[in-house]
């Protein structure tokens, strides 16, 4: 129930961004929510499978994976940003009950995906640093860092939704000189 309630609120917020006055009918809303719930684990699986595949590809080429650890890290985060961008583009396209062009959703999802990956990288590095400094206080800081992480993540998603609306409606803005 919590996931369904959260997705209904996300749809309501996206509809507010897109200035849509009517939500979908309940049956259609539930079908979109259920589709998202089934697609989400697949996206996570694709991310992890891609990470394993390219690290094994380096080994098959005869390259020492340990000497390419920086390149491996960069490729991992670039892959994560790419998958996040495509996931966000699907969210920006299908969640609002409005006519969203996929091109504009993808244009907004690219900076959102990059920002999301950067946020995850900074969160992980900060969490590791705090835990190294003090194990006891690091556990307490984990709760605060997690709440900040969630808040910044939703902020990035909502800014991306605003960007997709702005990209699609840039010609209808009234700019006075």
N, CA, C and O atoms as a DFTB+ gen file, in Angstrom:
708 C
 N C O
     1  1       0.819      -1.184       0.000
     2  2       0.000       0.000       0.000
     3  2       0.870       1.257       0.000
     4  3       0.525       2.246      -0.647
     5  1       1.973       1.228       0.707
     6  2       2.849       2.394       0.783
     7  2       3.382       2.756      -0.602
     8  3       3.436       3.933      -0.959
     9  1       3.771       1.762      -1.372
    10  2       4.302       2.026      -2.713
    11  2       3.210       2.601      -3.611
    12  3       3.459       3.544      -4.361
    13  1       2.012       2.046      -3.541
    14  2       0.901       2.552      -4.354
    15  2       0.579       3.986      -3.949
    16  3       0.371       4.841      -4.810
    17  1       0.536       4.252      -2.659
    18  2       0.243       5.612      -2.169
    19  2       1.322       6.595      -2.628
    20  3       1.017       7.706      -3.061
    21  1       2.593       6.172      -2.528
    22  2       3.674       7.046      -2.954
    23  2       3.595       7.337      -4.449
    24  3       3.767       8.482      -4.867
    25  1       3.334       6.306      -5.261
    26  2       3.238       6.512      -6.704
    27  2       2.054       7.407      -7.065
    28  3       2.144       8.189      -8.012
    29  1       0.957       7.309      -6.332
    30  2      -0.182       8.198      -6.582
    31  2       0.196       9.645      -6.261
    32  3      -0.212      10.566      -6.968
    33  1       0.967       9.842      -5.210
    34  2       1.429      11.191      -4.881
    35  2       2.417      11.714      -5.912
    36  3       2.393      12.897      -6.251
    37  1       3.286      10.839      -6.414
    38  2       4.229      11.249      -7.457
    39  2       3.456      11.669      -8.699
    40  3       3.779      12.683      -9.317
    41  1       2.438      10.898      -9.069
    42  2       1.625      11.267     -10.230
    43  2       0.918      12.601      -9.995
    44  3       0.822      13.422     -10.908
    45  1       0.433      12.815      -8.798
    46  2      -0.236      14.083      -8.482
    47  2       0.735      15.255      -8.624
    48  3       0.376      16.298      -9.170
    49  1       1.957      15.086      -8.137
    50  2       2.953      16.155      -8.231
    51  2       3.343      16.389      -9.688
    52  3       3.444      17.538     -10.118
    53  1       3.564      15.316     -10.458
    54  2       3.896      15.479     -11.875
    55  2       2.750      16.152     -12.622
    56  3       2.985      16.974     -13.508
    57  1       1.509      15.807     -12.271
    58  2       0.362      16.477     -12.896
    59  2       0.330      17.958     -12.537
    60  3      -0.056      18.785     -13.364
    61  1       0.730      18.302     -11.320
    62  2       0.808      19.716     -10.946
    63  2       1.876      20.441     -11.763
    64  3       1.670      21.576     -12.191
    65  1       3.002      19.792     -11.974
    66  2       4.065      20.395     -12.775
    67  2       3.570      20.635     -14.200
    68  3       3.837      21.682     -14.790
    69  1       2.851      19.661     -14.743
    70  2       2.362      19.754     -16.120
    71  2       1.030      20.491     -16.226
    72  3       0.443      20.576     -17.305
    73  1       0.559      21.021     -15.103
    74  2      -0.693      21.778     -15.062
    75  2      -1.873      20.977     -15.604
    76  3      -2.707      21.492     -16.349
    77  1      -1.921      19.710     -15.214
    78  2      -3.013      18.812     -15.591
    79  2      -4.004      18.803     -14.447
    80  3      -3.640      18.534     -13.302
    81  1      -5.256      19.096     -14.754
    82  2      -6.254      19.209     -13.684
    83  2      -6.863      17.862     -13.307
    84  3      -7.285      17.683     -12.164
    85  1      -6.920      16.911     -14.239
    86  2      -7.545      15.626     -13.954
    87  2      -6.510      14.511     -13.920
    88  3      -5.641      14.426     -14.789
    89  1      -6.613      13.672     -12.923
    90  2      -5.755      12.489     -12.848
    91  2      -6.361      11.394     -13.712
    92  3      -7.492      11.512     -14.183
    93  1      -5.611      10.347     -13.910
    94  2      -6.133       9.191     -14.629
    95  2      -7.208       8.522     -13.785
    96  3      -7.321       8.758     -12.582
    97  1      -7.989       7.685     -14.443
    98  2      -8.955       6.890     -13.694
    99  2      -8.192       5.874     -12.860
   100  3      -7.066       5.502     -13.188
   101  1      -8.815       5.436     -11.786
   102  2      -8.146       4.591     -10.797
   103  2      -7.561       3.322     -11.422
   104  3      -6.434       2.942     -11.105
   105  1      -8.305       2.672     -12.294
   106  2      -7.814       1.434     -12.898
   107  2      -6.577       1.685     -13.751
   108  3      -5.634       0.894     -13.721
   109  1      -6.571       2.767     -14.504
   110  2      -5.406       3.095     -15.330
   111  2      -4.225       3.500     -14.456
   112  3      -3.084       3.155     -14.761
   113  1      -4.486       4.228     -13.372
   114  2      -3.410       4.607     -12.446
   115  2      -2.758       3.365     -11.858
   116  3      -1.533       3.265     -11.801
   117  1      -3.583       2.421     -11.422
   118  2      -3.040       1.198     -10.834
   119  2      -2.263       0.388     -11.869
   120  3      -1.250      -0.224     -11.530
   121  1      -2.714       0.372     -13.117
   122  2      -1.970      -0.370     -14.139
   123  2      -0.605       0.266     -14.399
   124  3       0.375      -0.450     -14.603
   125  1      -0.527       1.598     -14.396
   126  2       0.765       2.274     -14.571
   127  2       1.670       1.987     -13.372
   128  3       2.862       1.729     -13.537
   129  1       1.110       2.033     -12.188
   130  2       1.900       1.766     -10.974
   131  2       2.426       0.337     -10.987
   132  3       3.597       0.106     -10.685
   133  1       1.579      -0.617     -11.331
   134  2       2.009      -2.014     -11.372
   135  2       3.070      -2.213     -12.446
   136  3       4.026      -2.960     -12.239
   137  1       2.913      -1.554     -13.590
   138  2       3.929      -1.647     -14.646
   139  2       5.267      -1.101     -14.152
   140  3       6.312      -1.703     -14.397
   141  1       5.236       0.032     -13.459
   142  2       6.477       0.601     -12.907
   143  2       7.113      -0.341     -11.894
   144  3       8.336      -0.475     -11.849
   145  1       6.288      -0.995     -11.080
   146  2       6.822      -1.918     -10.085
   147  2       7.490      -3.126     -10.730
   148  3       8.456      -3.664     -10.189
   149  1       6.979      -3.556     -11.886
   150  2       7.597      -4.684     -12.564
   151  2       8.821      -4.274     -13.366
   152  3       9.733      -5.081     -13.547
   153  1       8.861      -3.050     -13.847
   154  2       9.988      -2.584     -14.656
   155  2      11.179      -2.212     -13.776
   156  3      12.324      -2.406     -14.184
   157  1      10.936      -1.689     -12.594
   158  2      12.015      -1.218     -11.720
   159  2      13.062      -2.286     -11.406
   160  3      14.253      -2.006     -11.541
   161  1      12.681      -3.485     -10.997
   162  2      13.727      -4.493     -10.755
   163  2      14.503      -4.843     -12.013
   164  3      15.693      -5.148     -11.933
   165  1      13.854      -4.807     -13.179
   166  2      14.542      -5.073     -14.432
   167  2      15.624      -4.034     -14.690
   168  3      16.710      -4.372     -15.161
   169  1      15.333      -2.768     -14.384
   170  2      16.317      -1.698     -14.582
   171  2      17.524      -1.923     -13.674
   172  3      18.667      -1.765     -14.103
   173  1      17.269      -2.290     -12.432
   174  2      18.366      -2.568     -11.500
   175  2      19.184      -3.761     -11.998
   176  3      20.413      -3.745     -11.938
   177  1      18.500      -4.787     -12.485
   178  2      19.190      -5.963     -13.017
   179  2      20.070      -5.590     -14.212
   180  3      21.209      -6.047     -14.310
   181  1      19.552      -4.767     -15.114
   182  2      20.328      -4.348     -16.284
   183  2      21.578      -3.592     -15.848
   184  3      22.652      -3.791     -16.414
   185  1      21.444      -2.729     -14.847
   186  2      22.602      -1.988     -14.364
   187  2      23.683      -2.923     -13.833
   188  3      24.852      -2.795     -14.198
   189  1      23.297      -3.862     -12.973
   190  2      24.293      -4.759     -12.400
   191  2      24.845      -5.731     -13.435
   192  3      26.031      -6.058     -13.398
   193  1      24.012      -6.194     -14.351
   194  2      24.489      -7.099     -15.393
   195  2      25.472      -6.379     -16.308
   196  3      26.483      -6.955     -16.711
   197  1      25.182      -5.127     -16.637
   198  2      26.103      -4.355     -17.472
   199  2      27.435      -4.155     -16.795
   200  3      28.477      -4.213     -17.447
   201  1      27.419      -3.919     -15.493
   202  2      28.667      -3.733     -14.747
   203  2      29.510      -4.995     -14.794
   204  3      30.718      -4.931     -15.022
   205  1      28.883      -6.135     -14.581
   206  2      29.613      -7.400     -14.600
   207  2      30.111      -7.711     -16.008
   208  3      31.231      -8.192     -16.181
   209  1      29.287      -7.439     -17.005
   210  2      29.671      -7.768     -18.386
   211  2      30.893      -6.982     -18.846
   212  3      31.808      -7.553     -19.439
   213  1      30.919      -5.673     -18.577
   214  2      32.072      -4.932     -19.086
   215  2      33.334      -5.236     -18.283
   216  3      34.430      -5.165     -18.838
   217  1      33.220      -5.573     -16.991
   218  2      34.434      -5.931     -16.253
   219  2      34.980      -7.273     -16.746
   220  3      36.195      -7.467     -16.794
   221  1      34.086      -8.201     -17.114
   222  2      34.551      -9.459     -17.687
   223  2      35.090      -9.251     -19.102
   224  3      36.005      -9.954     -19.530
   225  1      34.527      -8.290     -19.821
   226  2      35.024      -8.003     -21.173
   227  2      36.473      -7.529     -21.120
   228  3      37.276      -7.893     -21.979
   229  1      36.808      -6.720     -20.117
   230  2      38.205      -6.290     -19.964
   231  2      39.112      -7.484     -19.694
   232  3      40.224      -7.545     -20.220
   233  1      38.653      -8.435     -18.879
   234  2      39.451      -9.628     -18.582
   235  2      39.626     -10.490     -19.828
   236  3      40.710     -11.023     -20.063
   237  1      38.574     -10.631     -20.623
   238  2      38.667     -11.439     -21.849
   239  2      39.619     -10.823     -22.860
   240  3      40.240     -11.541     -23.644
   241  1      39.741      -9.511     -22.850
   242  2      40.669      -8.843     -23.759
   243  2      42.115      -8.966     -23.300
   244  3      43.034      -8.534     -23.996
   245  1      42.314      -9.562     -22.119
   246  2      43.659      -9.744     -21.606
   247  2      44.169      -8.544     -20.833
   248  3      45.356      -8.473     -20.515
   249  1      43.287      -7.596     -20.525
   250  2      43.688      -6.410     -19.776
   251  2      43.546      -6.678     -18.289
   252  3      42.580      -7.301     -17.848
   253  1      44.501      -6.209     -17.535
   254  2      44.457      -6.357     -16.087
   255  2      43.408      -5.405     -15.527
   256  3      43.545      -4.186     -15.629
   257  1      42.358      -5.971     -14.933
   258  2      41.244      -5.173     -14.447
   259  2      41.684      -4.256     -13.305
   260  3      41.160      -3.152     -13.157
   261  1      42.637      -4.707     -12.506
   262  2      43.092      -3.906     -11.374
   263  2      43.797      -2.627     -11.822
   264  3      43.675      -1.590     -11.169
   265  1      44.525      -2.695     -12.918
   266  2      45.217      -1.499     -13.386
   267  2      44.259      -0.510     -14.041
   268  3      44.607       0.656     -14.227
   269  1      43.068      -0.960     -14.389
   270  2      42.059      -0.087     -14.989
   271  2      40.942       0.245     -14.001
   272  3      39.806       0.478     -14.412
   273  1      41.250       0.271     -12.710
   274  2      40.198       0.479     -11.706
   275  2      39.564       1.860     -11.817
   276  3      38.365       2.006     -11.581
   277  1      40.343       2.870     -12.171
   278  2      39.778       4.215     -12.336
   279  2      38.844       4.239     -13.535
   280  3      37.752       4.805     -13.474
   281  1      39.284       3.617     -14.632
   282  2      38.434       3.557     -15.828
   283  2      37.179       2.754     -15.530
   284  3      36.088       3.116     -15.970
   285  1      37.328       1.667     -14.786
   286  2      36.182       0.837     -14.417
   287  2      35.182       1.635     -13.587
   288  3      33.974       1.521     -13.793
   289  1      35.670       2.432     -12.662
   290  2      34.793       3.263     -11.840
   291  2      34.071       4.302     -12.682
   292  3      32.871       4.518     -12.510
   293  1      34.787       4.940     -13.581
   294  2      34.169       5.955     -14.440
   295  2      33.108       5.322     -15.330
   296  3      32.026       5.883     -15.499
   297  1      33.407       4.164     -15.898
   298  2      32.437       3.479     -16.753
   299  2      31.214       3.063     -15.942
   300  3      30.086       3.167     -16.424
   301  1      31.428       2.595     -14.719
   302  2      30.303       2.192     -13.861
   303  2      29.382       3.370     -13.604
   304  3      28.165       3.244     -13.738
   305  1      29.942       4.510     -13.237
   306  2      29.109       5.672     -12.941
   307  2      28.472       6.252     -14.202
   308  3      27.356       6.769     -14.149
   309  1      29.166       6.171     -15.330
   310  2      28.573       6.626     -16.590
   311  2      27.410       5.720     -16.988
   312  3      26.383       6.194     -17.474
   313  1      27.578       4.417     -16.780
   314  2      26.488       3.476     -17.052
   315  2      25.305       3.743     -16.125
   316  3      24.151       3.706     -16.554
   317  1      25.595       4.008     -14.865
   318  2      24.530       4.326     -13.914
   319  2      23.787       5.600     -14.323
   320  3      22.559       5.648     -14.261
   321  1      24.523       6.624     -14.739
   322  2      23.885       7.876     -15.169
   323  2      23.038       7.652     -16.416
   324  3      21.960       8.233     -16.543
   325  1      23.511       6.819     -17.333
   326  2      22.754       6.530     -18.551
   327  2      21.451       5.804     -18.235
   328  3      20.391       6.165     -18.745
   329  1      21.537       4.787     -17.397
   330  2      20.329       4.047     -17.033
   331  2      19.375       4.948     -16.247
   332  3      18.160       4.879     -16.434
   333  1      19.915       5.784     -15.376
   334  2      19.064       6.725     -14.640
   335  2      18.384       7.693     -15.591
   336  3      17.211       8.016     -15.406
   337  1      19.101       8.163     -16.610
   338  2      18.506       9.099     -17.575
   339  2      17.368       8.436     -18.341
   340  3      16.314       9.044     -18.526
   341  1      17.564       7.208     -18.786
   342  2      16.486       6.528     -19.496
   343  2      15.304       6.218     -18.581
   344  3      14.151       6.279     -19.007
   345  1      15.593       5.887     -17.332
   346  2      14.516       5.662     -16.365
   347  2      13.742       6.948     -16.114
   348  3      12.511       6.939     -16.092
   349  1      14.452       8.047     -15.925
   350  2      13.781       9.330     -15.705
   351  2      12.985       9.754     -16.929
   352  3      11.897      10.315     -16.797
   353  1      13.518       9.491     -18.123
   354  2      12.772       9.874     -19.326
   355  2      11.456       9.115     -19.405
   356  3      10.439       9.671     -19.818
   357  1      11.474       7.842     -19.010
   358  2      10.219       7.078     -18.974
   359  2       9.273       7.644     -17.916
   360  3       8.065       7.728     -18.137
   361  1       9.825       8.030     -16.774
   362  2       8.979       8.634     -15.736
   363  2       8.366       9.937     -16.227
   364  3       7.169      10.163     -16.050
   365  1       9.172      10.792     -16.841
   366  2       8.684      12.086     -17.302
   367  2       7.676      11.933     -18.430
   368  3       6.800      12.781     -18.594
   369  1       7.788      10.865     -19.206
   370  2       6.877      10.637     -20.323
   371  2       5.556      10.035     -19.858
   372  3       4.490      10.487     -20.279
   373  1       5.612       9.016     -18.991
   374  2       4.425       8.220     -18.716
   375  2       3.694       8.559     -17.422
   376  3       2.508       8.248     -17.311
   377  1       4.329       9.171     -16.455
   378  2       3.636       9.429     -15.194
   379  2       2.631      10.569     -15.296
   380  3       1.510      10.403     -14.815
   381  1       2.955      11.718     -15.890
   382  2       1.930      12.768     -15.947
   383  2       0.785      12.362     -16.879
   384  3       0.990      11.649     -17.861
   385  1      -0.404      12.823     -16.555
   386  2      -1.572      12.544     -17.379
   387  2      -1.695      13.637     -18.435
   388  3      -2.742      14.272     -18.562
   389  1      -0.648      13.848     -19.171
   390  2      -0.634      14.864     -20.213
   391  2       0.118      14.355     -21.419
   392  3       0.666      13.252     -21.401
   393  1       0.146      15.159     -22.472
   394  2       0.835      14.790     -23.701
   395  2       2.289      15.251     -23.602
   396  3       2.607      16.407     -23.883
   397  1       3.150      14.342     -23.205
   398  2       4.571      14.644     -23.057
   399  2       5.309      13.999     -24.221
   400  3       5.193      12.794     -24.446
   401  1       6.060      14.794     -24.951
   402  2       6.869      14.254     -26.044
   403  2       8.122      13.609     -25.449
   404  3       8.755      14.156     -24.546
   405  1       8.459      12.436     -25.979
   406  2       9.595      11.705     -25.424
   407  2      10.904      12.462     -25.612
   408  3      11.789      12.392     -24.759
   409  1      11.032      13.175     -26.709
   410  2      12.259      13.941     -26.956
   411  2      12.515      14.942     -25.837
   412  3      13.646      15.091     -25.375
   413  1      11.465      15.624     -25.406
   414  2      11.613      16.620     -24.340
   415  2      11.845      15.938     -22.995
   416  3      12.588      16.443     -22.154
   417  1      11.206      14.795     -22.800
   418  2      11.433      14.045     -21.559
   419  2      12.882      13.571     -21.481
   420  3      13.493      13.613     -20.413
   421  1      13.433      13.122     -22.607
   422  2      14.822      12.659     -22.622
   423  2      15.794      13.820     -22.446
   424  3      16.805      13.687     -21.757
   425  1      15.490      14.955     -23.065
   426  2      16.348      16.135     -22.896
   427  2      16.427      16.562     -21.434
   428  3      17.481      16.996     -20.970
   429  1      15.329      16.444     -20.713
   430  2      15.330      16.800     -19.290
   431  2      15.957      15.701     -18.439
   432  3      16.534      15.976     -17.387
   433  1      15.843      14.456     -18.898
   434  2      16.345      13.333     -18.111
   435  2      17.864      13.229     -18.137
   436  3      18.456      12.683     -17.206
   437  1      18.500      13.734     -19.169
   438  2      19.968      13.623     -19.257
   439  2      20.658      14.387     -18.128
   440  3      21.474      13.795     -17.421
   441  1      20.364      15.692     -17.925
   442  2      21.013      16.351     -16.772
   443  2      20.543      15.785     -15.431
   444  3      21.305      15.754     -14.465
   445  1      19.280      15.336     -15.378
   446  2      18.793      14.746     -14.127
   447  2      19.529      13.442     -13.824
   448  3      19.870      13.182     -12.671
   449  1      19.776      12.624     -14.841
   450  2      20.505      11.371     -14.635
   451  2      21.940      11.605     -14.202
   452  3      22.463      10.893     -13.345
   453  1      22.576      12.610     -14.798
   454  2      23.953      12.942     -14.409
   455  2      23.989      13.455     -12.969
   456  3      24.849      13.060     -12.182
   457  1      23.048      14.337     -12.632
   458  2      22.982      14.860     -11.263
   459  2      22.678      13.746     -10.263
   460  3      23.214      13.737      -9.155
   461  1      21.820      12.815     -10.655
   462  2      21.457      11.694      -9.784
   463  2      22.668      10.804      -9.529
   464  3      22.899      10.382      -8.396
   465  1      23.446      10.514     -10.578
   466  2      24.648       9.695     -10.407
   467  2      25.675      10.417      -9.548
   468  3      26.318       9.801      -8.699
   469  1      25.834      11.712      -9.761
   470  2      26.759      12.504      -8.952
   471  2      26.324      12.512      -7.492
   472  3      27.151      12.409      -6.586
   473  1      25.021      12.636      -7.275
   474  2      24.500      12.608      -5.912
   475  2      24.782      11.267      -5.257
   476  3      25.167      11.232      -4.089
   477  1      24.602      10.162      -5.973
   478  2      24.881       8.843      -5.408
   479  2      26.356       8.674      -5.089
   480  3      26.712       8.124      -4.047
   481  1      27.216       9.149      -5.986
   482  2      28.657       9.054      -5.748
   483  2      29.049       9.834      -4.493
   484  3      29.779       9.329      -3.641
   485  1      28.558      11.066      -4.390
   486  2      28.882      11.886      -3.219
   487  2      28.328      11.282      -1.930
   488  3      28.974      11.341      -0.884
   489  1      27.146      10.708      -2.009
   490  2      26.562      10.058      -0.831
   491  2      27.431       8.890      -0.376
   492  3      27.742       8.773       0.810
   493  1      27.822       8.031      -1.308
   494  2      28.638       6.879      -0.936
   495  2      29.986       7.298      -0.364
   496  3      30.437       6.745       0.640
   497  1      30.626       8.269      -0.997
   498  2      31.922       8.730      -0.499
   499  2      31.787       9.374       0.884
   500  3      32.633       9.162       1.754
   501  1      30.736      10.153       1.085
   502  2      30.522      10.792       2.388
   503  2      30.236       9.754       3.458
   504  3      30.754       9.847       4.571
   505  1      29.416       8.764       3.128
   506  2      29.081       7.724       4.100
   507  2      30.318       6.924       4.489
   508  3      30.503       6.613       5.666
   509  1      31.157       6.592       3.532
   510  2      32.386       5.853       3.835
   511  2      33.317       6.703       4.699
   512  3      33.921       6.195       5.644
   513  1      33.436       8.002       4.379
   514  2      34.312       8.884       5.148
   515  2      33.825       9.018       6.600
   516  3      34.623       8.942       7.535
   517  1      32.527       9.216       6.779
   518  2      31.995       9.387       8.136
   519  2      32.151       8.103       8.933
   520  3      32.460       8.152      10.124
   521  1      31.943       6.968       8.305
   522  2      32.085       5.698       9.013
   523  2      33.537       5.445       9.397
   524  3      33.805       4.882      10.458
   525  1      34.468       5.848       8.556
   526  2      35.887       5.690       8.893
   527  2      36.293       6.572      10.065
   528  3      37.114       6.169      10.889
   529  1      35.727       7.766      10.145
   530  2      36.106       8.686      11.212
   531  2      35.705       8.158      12.581
   532  3      36.489       8.208      13.528
   533  1      34.499       7.659      12.679
   534  2      34.039       7.149      13.966
   535  2      32.903       6.175      13.696
   536  3      31.875       6.551      13.131
   537  1      33.087       4.935      14.095
   538  2      32.092       3.903      13.827
   539  2      30.756       4.156      14.497
   540  3      29.704       3.926      13.900
   541  1      30.791       4.629      15.737
   542  2      29.540       4.838      16.479
   543  2      28.776       6.032      15.914
   544  3      27.590       5.927      15.601
   545  1      29.457       7.160      15.787
   546  2      28.767       8.344      15.274
   547  2      28.486       8.221      13.777
   548  3      27.580       8.872      13.257
   549  1      29.255       7.397      13.093
   550  2      28.994       7.152      11.677
   551  2      27.660       6.474      11.463
   552  3      26.973       6.734      10.475
   553  1      27.288       5.591      12.403
   554  2      25.982       4.934      12.306
   555  2      24.853       5.944      12.510
   556  3      23.821       5.860      11.844
   557  1      25.040       6.891      13.419
   558  2      24.022       7.934      13.614
   559  2      23.962       8.876      12.416
   560  3      22.887       9.315      12.008
   561  1      25.124       9.178      11.863
   562  2      25.175      10.068      10.706
   563  2      24.544       9.418       9.483
   564  3      24.067      10.112       8.585
   565  1      24.539       8.087       9.446
   566  2      23.953       7.387       8.303
   567  2      22.474       7.721       8.154
   568  3      21.980       7.850       7.034
   569  1      21.771       7.862       9.260
   570  2      20.345       8.184       9.205
   571  2      20.152       9.580       8.619
   572  3      19.323       9.772       7.729
   573  1      20.906      10.540       9.110
   574  2      20.798      11.905       8.601
   575  2      21.215      11.975       7.128
   576  3      20.539      12.611       6.319
   577  1      22.319      11.326       6.786
   578  2      22.766      11.330       5.391
   579  2      21.741      10.670       4.472
   580  3      21.535      11.119       3.344
   581  1      21.100       9.606       4.953
   582  2      20.088       8.934       4.146
   583  2      18.894       9.856       3.888
   584  3      18.373       9.895       2.774
   585  1      18.466      10.587       4.896
   586  2      17.340      11.516       4.709
   587  2      17.703      12.632       3.741
   588  3      16.886      13.023       2.908
   589  1      18.916      13.144       3.844
   590  2      19.370      14.178       2.903
   591  2      19.471      13.595       1.500
   592  3      19.108      14.253       0.525
   593  1      19.966      12.357       1.392
   594  2      20.091      11.677       0.110
   595  2      18.731      11.529      -0.563
   596  3      18.595      11.813      -1.753
   597  1      17.726      11.086       0.187
   598  2      16.367      10.934      -0.357
   599  2      15.822      12.286      -0.788
   600  3      15.243      12.403      -1.868
   601  1      15.998      13.302       0.036
   602  2      15.477      14.629      -0.271
   603  2      16.108      15.190      -1.548
   604  3      15.396      15.706      -2.409
   605  1      17.406      15.098      -1.676
   606  2      18.082      15.611      -2.872
   607  2      17.674      14.795      -4.102
   608  3      17.538      15.350      -5.193
   609  1      17.481      13.492      -3.936
   610  2      17.049      12.648      -5.052
   611  2      15.698      13.070      -5.603
   612  3      15.525      13.179      -6.817
   613  1      14.737      13.308      -4.712
   614  2      13.415      13.756      -5.179
   615  2      13.492      15.159      -5.758
   616  3      12.764      15.486      -6.696
   617  1      14.355      15.976      -5.216
   618  2      14.543      17.319      -5.767
   619  2      15.039      17.237      -7.214
   620  3      14.554      17.962      -8.082
   621  1      15.997      16.359      -7.465
   622  2      16.526      16.184      -8.819
   623  2      15.432      15.680      -9.758
   624  3      15.308      16.168     -10.881
   625  1      14.646      14.717      -9.311
   626  2      13.568      14.174     -10.141
   627  2      12.541      15.253     -10.467
   628  3      12.084      15.349     -11.606
   629  1      12.178      16.060      -9.483
   630  2      11.173      17.105      -9.717
   631  2      11.720      18.235     -10.587
   632  3      10.984      18.790     -11.404
   633  1      12.981      18.581     -10.429
   634  2      13.585      19.583     -11.314
   635  2      13.595      19.063     -12.751
   636  3      13.337      19.819     -13.688
   637  1      13.889      17.785     -12.924
   638  2      13.839      17.195     -14.260
   639  2      12.442      17.244     -14.852
   640  3      12.285      17.485     -16.048
   641  1      11.438      17.020     -14.038
   642  2      10.058      17.126     -14.516
   643  2       9.740      18.553     -14.946
   644  3       9.099      18.770     -15.975
   645  1      10.186      19.519     -14.160
   646  2      10.005      20.927     -14.535
   647  2      10.739      21.237     -15.840
   648  3      10.222      21.966     -16.687
   649  1      11.942      20.684     -16.001
   650  2      12.695      20.904     -17.233
   651  2      11.970      20.321     -18.445
   652  3      11.931      20.945     -19.506
   653  1      11.402      19.138     -18.291
   654  2      10.696      18.540     -19.431
   655  2       9.497      19.393     -19.822
   656  3       9.210      19.561     -21.007
   657  1       8.795      19.932     -18.827
   658  2       7.678      20.843     -19.126
   659  2       8.201      22.104     -19.821
   660  3       7.618      22.568     -20.801
   661  1       9.298      22.647     -19.307
   662  2       9.848      23.875     -19.888
   663  2      10.351      23.643     -21.309
   664  3      10.144      24.491     -22.177
   665  1      11.009      22.508     -21.563
   666  2      11.482      22.223     -22.914
   667  2      10.326      22.111     -23.899
   668  3      10.416      22.571     -25.037
   669  1       9.242      21.496     -23.446
   670  2       8.108      21.307     -24.348
   671  2       7.318      22.595     -24.571
   672  3       6.702      22.762     -25.623
   673  1       7.327      23.501     -23.608
   674  2       6.515      24.717     -23.703
   675  2       7.342      25.989     -23.820
   676  3       6.856      27.071     -23.490
   677  1       8.574      25.878     -24.281
   678  2       9.451      27.050     -24.359
   679  2       8.903      28.097     -25.311
   680  3       9.116      29.291     -25.096
   681  1       8.211      27.685     -26.348
   682  2       7.679      28.654     -27.323
   683  2       6.475      29.422     -26.789
   684  3       6.147      30.491     -27.304
   685  1       5.819      28.893     -25.770
   686  2       4.613      29.568     -25.280
   687  2       4.883      30.491     -24.093
   688  3       3.953      31.092     -23.554
   689  1       6.155      30.610     -23.680
   690  2       6.464      31.521     -22.587
   691  2       6.369      32.983     -23.078
   692  3       6.752      33.298     -24.204
   693  1       5.864      33.837     -22.230
   694  2       5.801      35.263     -22.530
   695  2       6.964      35.952     -21.854
   696  3       6.982      36.118     -20.635
   697  1       7.928      36.348     -22.651
   698  2       9.092      37.062     -22.128
   699  2       8.974      38.497     -22.554
   700  3       8.992      38.818     -23.743
   701  1       8.853      39.358     -21.567
   702  2       8.708      40.779     -21.887
   703  2      10.064      41.461     -21.810
   704  3      10.875      41.177     -20.928
   705  1      10.294      42.378     -22.766
   706  2      11.585      43.068     -22.814
   707  2      11.630      44.234     -21.848
   708  3      12.645      44.925     -21.761
